[in-house]
CSV table of C-alpha atoms and ligand atoms in Angstrom, one decimal:
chain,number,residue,atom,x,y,z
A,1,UNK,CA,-9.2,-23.7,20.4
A,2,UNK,CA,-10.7,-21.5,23.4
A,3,UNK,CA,-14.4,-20.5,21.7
A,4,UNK,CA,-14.9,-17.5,23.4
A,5,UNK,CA,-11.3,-16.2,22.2
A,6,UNK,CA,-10.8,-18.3,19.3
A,7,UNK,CA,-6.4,-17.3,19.7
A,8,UNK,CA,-5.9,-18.7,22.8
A,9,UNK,CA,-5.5,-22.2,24.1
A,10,UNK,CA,-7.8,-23.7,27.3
A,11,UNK,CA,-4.7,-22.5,29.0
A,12,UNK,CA,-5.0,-18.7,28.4
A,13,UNK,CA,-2.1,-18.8,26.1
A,14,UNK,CA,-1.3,-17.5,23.1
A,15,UNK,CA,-2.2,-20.6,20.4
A,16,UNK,CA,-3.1,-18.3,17.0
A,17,UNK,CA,-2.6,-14.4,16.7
A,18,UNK,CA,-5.2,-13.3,14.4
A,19,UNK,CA,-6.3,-9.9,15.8
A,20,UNK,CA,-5.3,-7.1,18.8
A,21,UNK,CA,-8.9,-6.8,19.7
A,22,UNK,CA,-9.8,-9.1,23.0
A,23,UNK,CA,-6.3,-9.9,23.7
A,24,UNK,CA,-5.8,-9.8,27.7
A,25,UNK,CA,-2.7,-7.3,28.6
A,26,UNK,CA,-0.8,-9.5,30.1
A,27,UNK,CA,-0.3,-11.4,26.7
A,28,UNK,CA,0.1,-8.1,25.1
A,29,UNK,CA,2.6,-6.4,27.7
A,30,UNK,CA,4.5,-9.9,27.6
A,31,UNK,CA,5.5,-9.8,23.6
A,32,UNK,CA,6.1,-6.2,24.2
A,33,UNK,CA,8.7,-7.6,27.3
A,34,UNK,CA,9.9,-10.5,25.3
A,35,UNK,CA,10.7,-8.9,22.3
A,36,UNK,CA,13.4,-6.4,23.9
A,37,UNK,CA,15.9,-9.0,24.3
A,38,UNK,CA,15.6,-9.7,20.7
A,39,UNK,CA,15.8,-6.4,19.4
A,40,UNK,CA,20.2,-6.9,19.4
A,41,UNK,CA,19.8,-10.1,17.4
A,42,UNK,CA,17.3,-7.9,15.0
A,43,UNK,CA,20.2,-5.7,15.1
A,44,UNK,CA,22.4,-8.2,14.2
A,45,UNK,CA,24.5,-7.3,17.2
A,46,UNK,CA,23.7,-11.1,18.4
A,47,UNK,CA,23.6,-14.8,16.6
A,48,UNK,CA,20.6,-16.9,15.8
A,49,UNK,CA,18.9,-18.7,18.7
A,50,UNK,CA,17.6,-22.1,18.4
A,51,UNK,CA,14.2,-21.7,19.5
A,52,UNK,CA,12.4,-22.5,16.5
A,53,UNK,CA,15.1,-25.5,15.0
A,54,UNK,CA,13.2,-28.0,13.4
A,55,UNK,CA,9.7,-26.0,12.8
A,56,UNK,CA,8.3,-25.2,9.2
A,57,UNK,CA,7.3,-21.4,8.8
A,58,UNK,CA,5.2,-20.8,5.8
A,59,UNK,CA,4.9,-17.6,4.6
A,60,UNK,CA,1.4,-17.5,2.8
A,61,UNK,CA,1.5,-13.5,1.2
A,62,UNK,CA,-2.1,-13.7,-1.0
A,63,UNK,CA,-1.4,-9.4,-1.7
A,64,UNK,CA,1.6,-7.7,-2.1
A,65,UNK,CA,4.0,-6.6,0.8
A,66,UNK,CA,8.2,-5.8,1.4
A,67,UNK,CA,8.2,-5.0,5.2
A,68,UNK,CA,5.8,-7.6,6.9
A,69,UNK,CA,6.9,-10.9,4.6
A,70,UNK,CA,10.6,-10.1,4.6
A,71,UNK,CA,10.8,-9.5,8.0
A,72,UNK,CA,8.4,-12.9,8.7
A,73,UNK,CA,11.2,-14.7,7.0
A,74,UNK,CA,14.1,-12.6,8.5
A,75,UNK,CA,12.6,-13.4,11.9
A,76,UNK,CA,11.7,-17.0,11.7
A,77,UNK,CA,15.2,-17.6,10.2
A,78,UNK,CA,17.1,-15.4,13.8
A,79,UNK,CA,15.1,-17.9,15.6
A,80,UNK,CA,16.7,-21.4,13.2
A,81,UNK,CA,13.5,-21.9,11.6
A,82,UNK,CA,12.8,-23.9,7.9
A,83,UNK,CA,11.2,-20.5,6.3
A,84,UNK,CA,9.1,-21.6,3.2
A,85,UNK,CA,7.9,-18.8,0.9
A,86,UNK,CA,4.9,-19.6,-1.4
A,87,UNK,CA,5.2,-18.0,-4.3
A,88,UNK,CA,1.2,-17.2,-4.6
A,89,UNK,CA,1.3,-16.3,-8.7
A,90,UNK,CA,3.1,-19.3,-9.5
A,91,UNK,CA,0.6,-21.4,-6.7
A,92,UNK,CA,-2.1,-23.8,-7.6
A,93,UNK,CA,-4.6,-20.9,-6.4
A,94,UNK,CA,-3.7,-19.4,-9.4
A,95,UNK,CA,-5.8,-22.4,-11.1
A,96,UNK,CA,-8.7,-22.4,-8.7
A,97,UNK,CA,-7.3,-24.2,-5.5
A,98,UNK,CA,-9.5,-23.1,-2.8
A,99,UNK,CA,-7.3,-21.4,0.3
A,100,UNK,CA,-8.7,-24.0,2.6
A,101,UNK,CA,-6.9,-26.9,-0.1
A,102,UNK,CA,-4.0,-24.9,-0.2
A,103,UNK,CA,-3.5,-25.2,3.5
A,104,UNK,CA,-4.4,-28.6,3.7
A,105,UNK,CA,-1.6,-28.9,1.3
A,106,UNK,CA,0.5,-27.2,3.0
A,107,UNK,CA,-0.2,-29.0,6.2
A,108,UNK,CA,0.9,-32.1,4.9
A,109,UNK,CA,4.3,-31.3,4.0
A,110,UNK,CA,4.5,-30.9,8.3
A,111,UNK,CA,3.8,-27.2,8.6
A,112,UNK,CA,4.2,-25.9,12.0
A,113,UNK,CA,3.2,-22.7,11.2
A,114,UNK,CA,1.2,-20.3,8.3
A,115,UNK,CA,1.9,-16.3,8.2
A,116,UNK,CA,-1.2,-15.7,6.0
A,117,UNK,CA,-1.9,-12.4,4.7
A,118,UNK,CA,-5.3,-12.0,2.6
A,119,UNK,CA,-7.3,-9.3,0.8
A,120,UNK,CA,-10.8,-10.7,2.3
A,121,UNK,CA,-10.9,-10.1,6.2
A,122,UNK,CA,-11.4,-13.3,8.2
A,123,UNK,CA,-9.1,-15.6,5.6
A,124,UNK,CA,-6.7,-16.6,8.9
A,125,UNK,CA,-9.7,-16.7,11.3
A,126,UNK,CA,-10.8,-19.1,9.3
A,127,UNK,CA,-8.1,-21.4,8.5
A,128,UNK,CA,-7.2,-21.5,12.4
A,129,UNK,CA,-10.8,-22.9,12.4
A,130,UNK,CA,-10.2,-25.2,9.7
A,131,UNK,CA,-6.8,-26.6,11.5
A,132,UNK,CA,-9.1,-26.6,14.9
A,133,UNK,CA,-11.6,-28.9,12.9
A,134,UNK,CA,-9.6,-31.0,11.4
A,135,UNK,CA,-7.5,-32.0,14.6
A,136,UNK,CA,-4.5,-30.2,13.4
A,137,UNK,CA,-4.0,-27.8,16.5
A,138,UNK,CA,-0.4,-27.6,16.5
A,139,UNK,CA,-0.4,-25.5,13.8
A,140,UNK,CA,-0.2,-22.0,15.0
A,141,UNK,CA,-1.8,-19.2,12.3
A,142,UNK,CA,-0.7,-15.2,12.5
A,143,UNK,CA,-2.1,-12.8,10.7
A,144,UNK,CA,0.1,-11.1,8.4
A,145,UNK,CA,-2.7,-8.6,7.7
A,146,UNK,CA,-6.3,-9.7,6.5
A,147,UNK,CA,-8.7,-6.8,4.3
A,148,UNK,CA,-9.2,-4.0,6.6
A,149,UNK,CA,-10.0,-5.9,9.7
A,150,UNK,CA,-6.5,-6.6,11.3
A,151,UNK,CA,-2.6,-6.0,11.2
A,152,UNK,CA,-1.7,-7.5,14.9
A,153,UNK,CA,2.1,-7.6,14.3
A,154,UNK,CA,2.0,-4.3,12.6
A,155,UNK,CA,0.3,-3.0,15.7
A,156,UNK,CA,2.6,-4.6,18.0
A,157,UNK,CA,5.2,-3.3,16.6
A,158,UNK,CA,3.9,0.1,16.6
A,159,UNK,CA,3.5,-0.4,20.5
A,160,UNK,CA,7.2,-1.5,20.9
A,161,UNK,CA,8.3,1.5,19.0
A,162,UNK,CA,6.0,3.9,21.6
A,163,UNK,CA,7.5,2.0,24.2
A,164,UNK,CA,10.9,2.5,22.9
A,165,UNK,CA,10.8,5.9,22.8
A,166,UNK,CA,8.0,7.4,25.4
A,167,UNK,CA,8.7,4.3,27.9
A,168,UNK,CA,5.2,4.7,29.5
A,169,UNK,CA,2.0,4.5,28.0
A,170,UNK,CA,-0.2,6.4,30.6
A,171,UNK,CA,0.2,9.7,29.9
A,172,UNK,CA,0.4,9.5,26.1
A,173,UNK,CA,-1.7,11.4,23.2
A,174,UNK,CA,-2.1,9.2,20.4
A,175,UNK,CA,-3.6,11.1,17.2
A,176,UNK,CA,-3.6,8.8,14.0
A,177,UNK,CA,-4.3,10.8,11.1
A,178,UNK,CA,-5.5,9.7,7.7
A,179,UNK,CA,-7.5,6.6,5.9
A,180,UNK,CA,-9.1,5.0,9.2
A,181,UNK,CA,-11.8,3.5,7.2
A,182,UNK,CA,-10.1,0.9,5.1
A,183,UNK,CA,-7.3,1.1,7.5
A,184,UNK,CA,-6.4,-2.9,9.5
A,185,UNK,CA,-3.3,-0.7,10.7
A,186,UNK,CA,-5.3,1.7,12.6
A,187,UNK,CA,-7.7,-0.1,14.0
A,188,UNK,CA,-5.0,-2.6,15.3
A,189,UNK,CA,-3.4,0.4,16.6
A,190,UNK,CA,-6.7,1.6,18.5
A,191,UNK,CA,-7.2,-1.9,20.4
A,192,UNK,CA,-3.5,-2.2,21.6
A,193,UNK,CA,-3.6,1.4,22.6
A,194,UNK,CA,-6.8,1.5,24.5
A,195,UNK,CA,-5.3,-2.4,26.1
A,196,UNK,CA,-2.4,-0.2,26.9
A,197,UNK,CA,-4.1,2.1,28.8
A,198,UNK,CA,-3.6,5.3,26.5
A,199,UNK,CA,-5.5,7.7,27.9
A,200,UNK,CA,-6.2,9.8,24.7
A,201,UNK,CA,-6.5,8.2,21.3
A,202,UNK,CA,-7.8,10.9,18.6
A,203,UNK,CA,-8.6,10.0,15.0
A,204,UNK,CA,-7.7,13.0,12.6
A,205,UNK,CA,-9.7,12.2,9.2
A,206,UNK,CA,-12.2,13.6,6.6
A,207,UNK,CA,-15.3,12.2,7.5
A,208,UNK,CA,-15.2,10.0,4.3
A,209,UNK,CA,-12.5,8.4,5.9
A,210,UNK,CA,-13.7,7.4,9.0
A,211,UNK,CA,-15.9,4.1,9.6
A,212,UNK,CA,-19.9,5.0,11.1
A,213,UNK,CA,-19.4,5.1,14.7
A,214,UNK,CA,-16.1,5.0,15.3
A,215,UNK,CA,-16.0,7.1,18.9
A,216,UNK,CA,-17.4,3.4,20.2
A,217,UNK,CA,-13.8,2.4,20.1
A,218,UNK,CA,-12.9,5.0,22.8
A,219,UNK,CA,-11.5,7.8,20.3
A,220,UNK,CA,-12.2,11.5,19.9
A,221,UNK,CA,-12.4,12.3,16.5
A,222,UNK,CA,-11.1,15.5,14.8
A,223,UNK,CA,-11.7,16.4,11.2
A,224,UNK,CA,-9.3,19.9,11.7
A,225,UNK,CA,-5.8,18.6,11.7
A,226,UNK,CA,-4.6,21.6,13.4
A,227,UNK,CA,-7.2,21.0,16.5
A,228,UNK,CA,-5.9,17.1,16.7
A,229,UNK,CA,-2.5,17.5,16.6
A,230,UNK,CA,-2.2,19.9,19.3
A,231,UNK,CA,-0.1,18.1,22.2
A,232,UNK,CA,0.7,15.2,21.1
A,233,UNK,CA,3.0,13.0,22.3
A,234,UNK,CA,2.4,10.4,19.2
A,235,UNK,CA,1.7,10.9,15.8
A,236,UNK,CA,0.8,7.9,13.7
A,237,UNK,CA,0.4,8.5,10.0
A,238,UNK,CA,-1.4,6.8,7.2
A,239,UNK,CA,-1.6,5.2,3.8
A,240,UNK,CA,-4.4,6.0,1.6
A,241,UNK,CA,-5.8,2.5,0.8
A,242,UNK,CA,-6.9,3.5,-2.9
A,243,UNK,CA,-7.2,-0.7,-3.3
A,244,UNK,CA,-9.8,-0.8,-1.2
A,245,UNK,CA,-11.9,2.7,-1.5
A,246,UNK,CA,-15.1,2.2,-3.7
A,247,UNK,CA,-16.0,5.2,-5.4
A,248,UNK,CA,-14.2,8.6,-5.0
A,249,UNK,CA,-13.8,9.5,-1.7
A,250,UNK,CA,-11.7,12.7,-1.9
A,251,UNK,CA,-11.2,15.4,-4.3
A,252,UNK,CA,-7.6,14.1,-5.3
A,253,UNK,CA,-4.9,13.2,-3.3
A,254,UNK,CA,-2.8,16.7,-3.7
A,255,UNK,CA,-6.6,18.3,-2.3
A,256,UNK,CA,-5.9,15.5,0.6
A,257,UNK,CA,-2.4,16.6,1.4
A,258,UNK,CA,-3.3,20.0,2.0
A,259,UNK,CA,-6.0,19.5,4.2
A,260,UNK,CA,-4.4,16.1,5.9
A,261,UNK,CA,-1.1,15.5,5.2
A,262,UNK,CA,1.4,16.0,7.7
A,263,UNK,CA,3.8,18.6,6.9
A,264,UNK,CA,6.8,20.5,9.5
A,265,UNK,CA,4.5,23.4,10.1
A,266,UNK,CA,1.6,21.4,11.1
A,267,UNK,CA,3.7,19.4,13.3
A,268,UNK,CA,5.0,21.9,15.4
A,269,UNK,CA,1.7,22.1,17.1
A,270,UNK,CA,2.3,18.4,18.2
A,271,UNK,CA,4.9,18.4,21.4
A,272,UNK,CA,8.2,19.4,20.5
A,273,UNK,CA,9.6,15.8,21.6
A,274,UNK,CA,6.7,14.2,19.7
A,275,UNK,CA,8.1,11.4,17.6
A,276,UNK,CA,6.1,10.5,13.6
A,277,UNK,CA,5.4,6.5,12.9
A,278,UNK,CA,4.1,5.5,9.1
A,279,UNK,CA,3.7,1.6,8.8
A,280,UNK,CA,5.0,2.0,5.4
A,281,UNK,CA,4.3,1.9,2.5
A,282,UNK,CA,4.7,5.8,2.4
A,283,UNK,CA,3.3,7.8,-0.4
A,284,UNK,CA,5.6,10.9,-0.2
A,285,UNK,CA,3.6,14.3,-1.1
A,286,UNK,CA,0.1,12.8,-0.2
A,287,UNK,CA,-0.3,11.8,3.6
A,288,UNK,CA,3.7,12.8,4.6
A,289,UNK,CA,5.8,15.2,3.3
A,290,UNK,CA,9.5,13.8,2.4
A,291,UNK,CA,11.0,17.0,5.5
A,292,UNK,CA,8.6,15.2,8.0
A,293,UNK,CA,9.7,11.7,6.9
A,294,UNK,CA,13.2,11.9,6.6
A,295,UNK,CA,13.4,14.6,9.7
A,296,UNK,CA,14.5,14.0,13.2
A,297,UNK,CA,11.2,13.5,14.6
A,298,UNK,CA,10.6,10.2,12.6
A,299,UNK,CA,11.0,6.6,13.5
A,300,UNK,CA,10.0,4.9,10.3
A,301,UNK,CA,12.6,3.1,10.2
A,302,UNK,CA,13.7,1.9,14.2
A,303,UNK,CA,9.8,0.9,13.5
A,304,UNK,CA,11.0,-1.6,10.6
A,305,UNK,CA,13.8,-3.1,12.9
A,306,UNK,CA,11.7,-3.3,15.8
A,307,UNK,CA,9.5,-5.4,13.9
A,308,UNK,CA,11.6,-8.5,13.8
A,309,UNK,CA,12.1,-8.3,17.4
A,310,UNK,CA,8.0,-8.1,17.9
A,311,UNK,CA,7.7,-11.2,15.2
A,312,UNK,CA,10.4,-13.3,17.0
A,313,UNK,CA,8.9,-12.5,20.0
A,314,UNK,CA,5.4,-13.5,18.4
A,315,UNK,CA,6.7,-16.8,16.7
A,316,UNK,CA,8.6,-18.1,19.4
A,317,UNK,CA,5.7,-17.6,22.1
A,318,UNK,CA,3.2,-19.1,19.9
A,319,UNK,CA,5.7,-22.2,19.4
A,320,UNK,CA,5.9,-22.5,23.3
A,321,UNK,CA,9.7,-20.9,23.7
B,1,CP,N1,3.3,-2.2,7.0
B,1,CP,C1,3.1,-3.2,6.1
B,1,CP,O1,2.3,-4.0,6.3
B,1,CP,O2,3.9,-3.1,5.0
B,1,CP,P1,4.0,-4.2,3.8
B,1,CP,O3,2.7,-4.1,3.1
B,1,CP,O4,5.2,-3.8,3.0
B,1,CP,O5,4.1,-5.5,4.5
């Protein structure tokens, strides 16, 4: 484990991928490059490869989630990996196990590598310590999504889809709209952006929805939808995170999707070419409305597909493929 960025190896290389933020480009650019030769066996246009035959994924999902875990497991099974999904309610950490037990577990049944998402921010940060302490290095840990701090595959993915569609990222305006504060999504989103040299990130929120000095992350904030969207090439939408608000942060969510949510007349002010990414899950009627979802503009779905391409990329880098 490389102490001053705890993910990479002595080498530079990708070892753990726990967070977007600190990542050099070139490891960021080179998932992005590897993960287009994928995309056909995502597809299923193309068979499985055998890059990760004989390797143990476990798929450690301590909340709730369809698109990441599934397509973990589609992913690690494309690439001829053992896929091992523990079933958390039916776990021993249902009866007090502490995580770090759990993984040491885990470890012993020859685990190559842990998918870990976790309601407390930190949880894979600190297991990829605990595997560093205990001389167990060959296990690689990604985070699957941890509190409100980080969703790196998410955000990669997100990238691949920009890339997909806008091909270059150097001219782009990138407004994300909605629930920044409790938001892992969009602040993964902000570091890969800014790594990829976006030249314009905006943040379109209430300011109850935006986390104390956010502009130090290089964004312009807008709280007037109308002002932010206005020639964009990008618009990134938002989940409400109601599991982690304290308190009442808006009047009600119908109050929210007048003011913020993103309907066909406010996006016409975006660029006319503009394309509409939502990490899922979408709540219809409150920060998207079903004609903006559903219309031509969106890419909710290539973003789902794209996914297992940006995970197989991920998991067969991080096993040295
Ligand atoms: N985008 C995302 O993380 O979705 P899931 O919660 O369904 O995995």
């Amino acid at each position: 484990m490389n102490h001053r960025n705890p993910q990479l190896n002595k080498n530079g290389e990708l070892q753990h991928l726990l967070t977007i933020e600190g990542l050099p480009r070139g490891i960021v650019t080179g998932i992005l490059d590897r993960a287009k030769p994928f995309t056909e066996v995502a597809e299923g246009a193309a068979k499985k490869l055998p890059l990760l035959r004989g390797k143990s994924v476990f798929n450690l999902f301590f909340e709730n989630s369809t698109r990441t875990r599934t397509t973990f497991e589609i992913a690690a099974k494309r690439l001829s990996a053992d896929v091992i999904n523990l079933n958390i309610t039916t776990s021993s950490s249902s009866k007090g196990e502490t995580l770090l037990d759990t993984v040491d577990n885990l470890a012993a049944m020859q685990a190559d590598m842990f998918i870990v998402r976790h309601a407390s921010s930190g949880a894979p940060h600190l297991i990829a310590q605990h595997l560093a302490a205990t001389g167990r290095n060959h296990i690689s840990v990604v985070n699957a999504g941890d509190g409100r701090h980080s969703h790196p595959t998410q955000g990669l993915l997100d990238m691949y889809t920009i890339r997909h569609y806008k091909k270059d990222f150097s001219q782009l305006t990138v407004a994300i709209i909605g629930d920044i504060m409790h938001s892992r999504v969009a602040r993964s989103q902000i570091h890969a952006l800014s790594i990829l040299g976006v030249p314009e990130i905006r943040v379109i929120a209430p300011k109850t929805l935006l986390p104390g000095g956010v502009e130090r992350l290089g964004v312009r904030v807008f709280h007037d939808i109308h002002e932010g969207l206005r020639g964009v090439d990008v618009v990134m939408t938002l989940r409400l995170q109601n599991e982690r608000m304290q308190g009442a942060l808006l009047p009600s969510p119908q109050e929210f999707f007048k003011s913020y949510g993103l309907t066909a007349d406010k996006l016409v002010l975006a660029k006319p070419d503009a394309i509409v990414l939502h990490p899922g899950p979408m709540n219809r009627g409150v920060e998207i409305d079903s004609a903006v979802a559903d219309g031509s503009q969106a890419v909710i779905l290539p973003q789902v597909t794209f996914g297992i391409a940006v995970r197989m990329a991920v998991m067969s880098m991080l096993a040295g493929k």
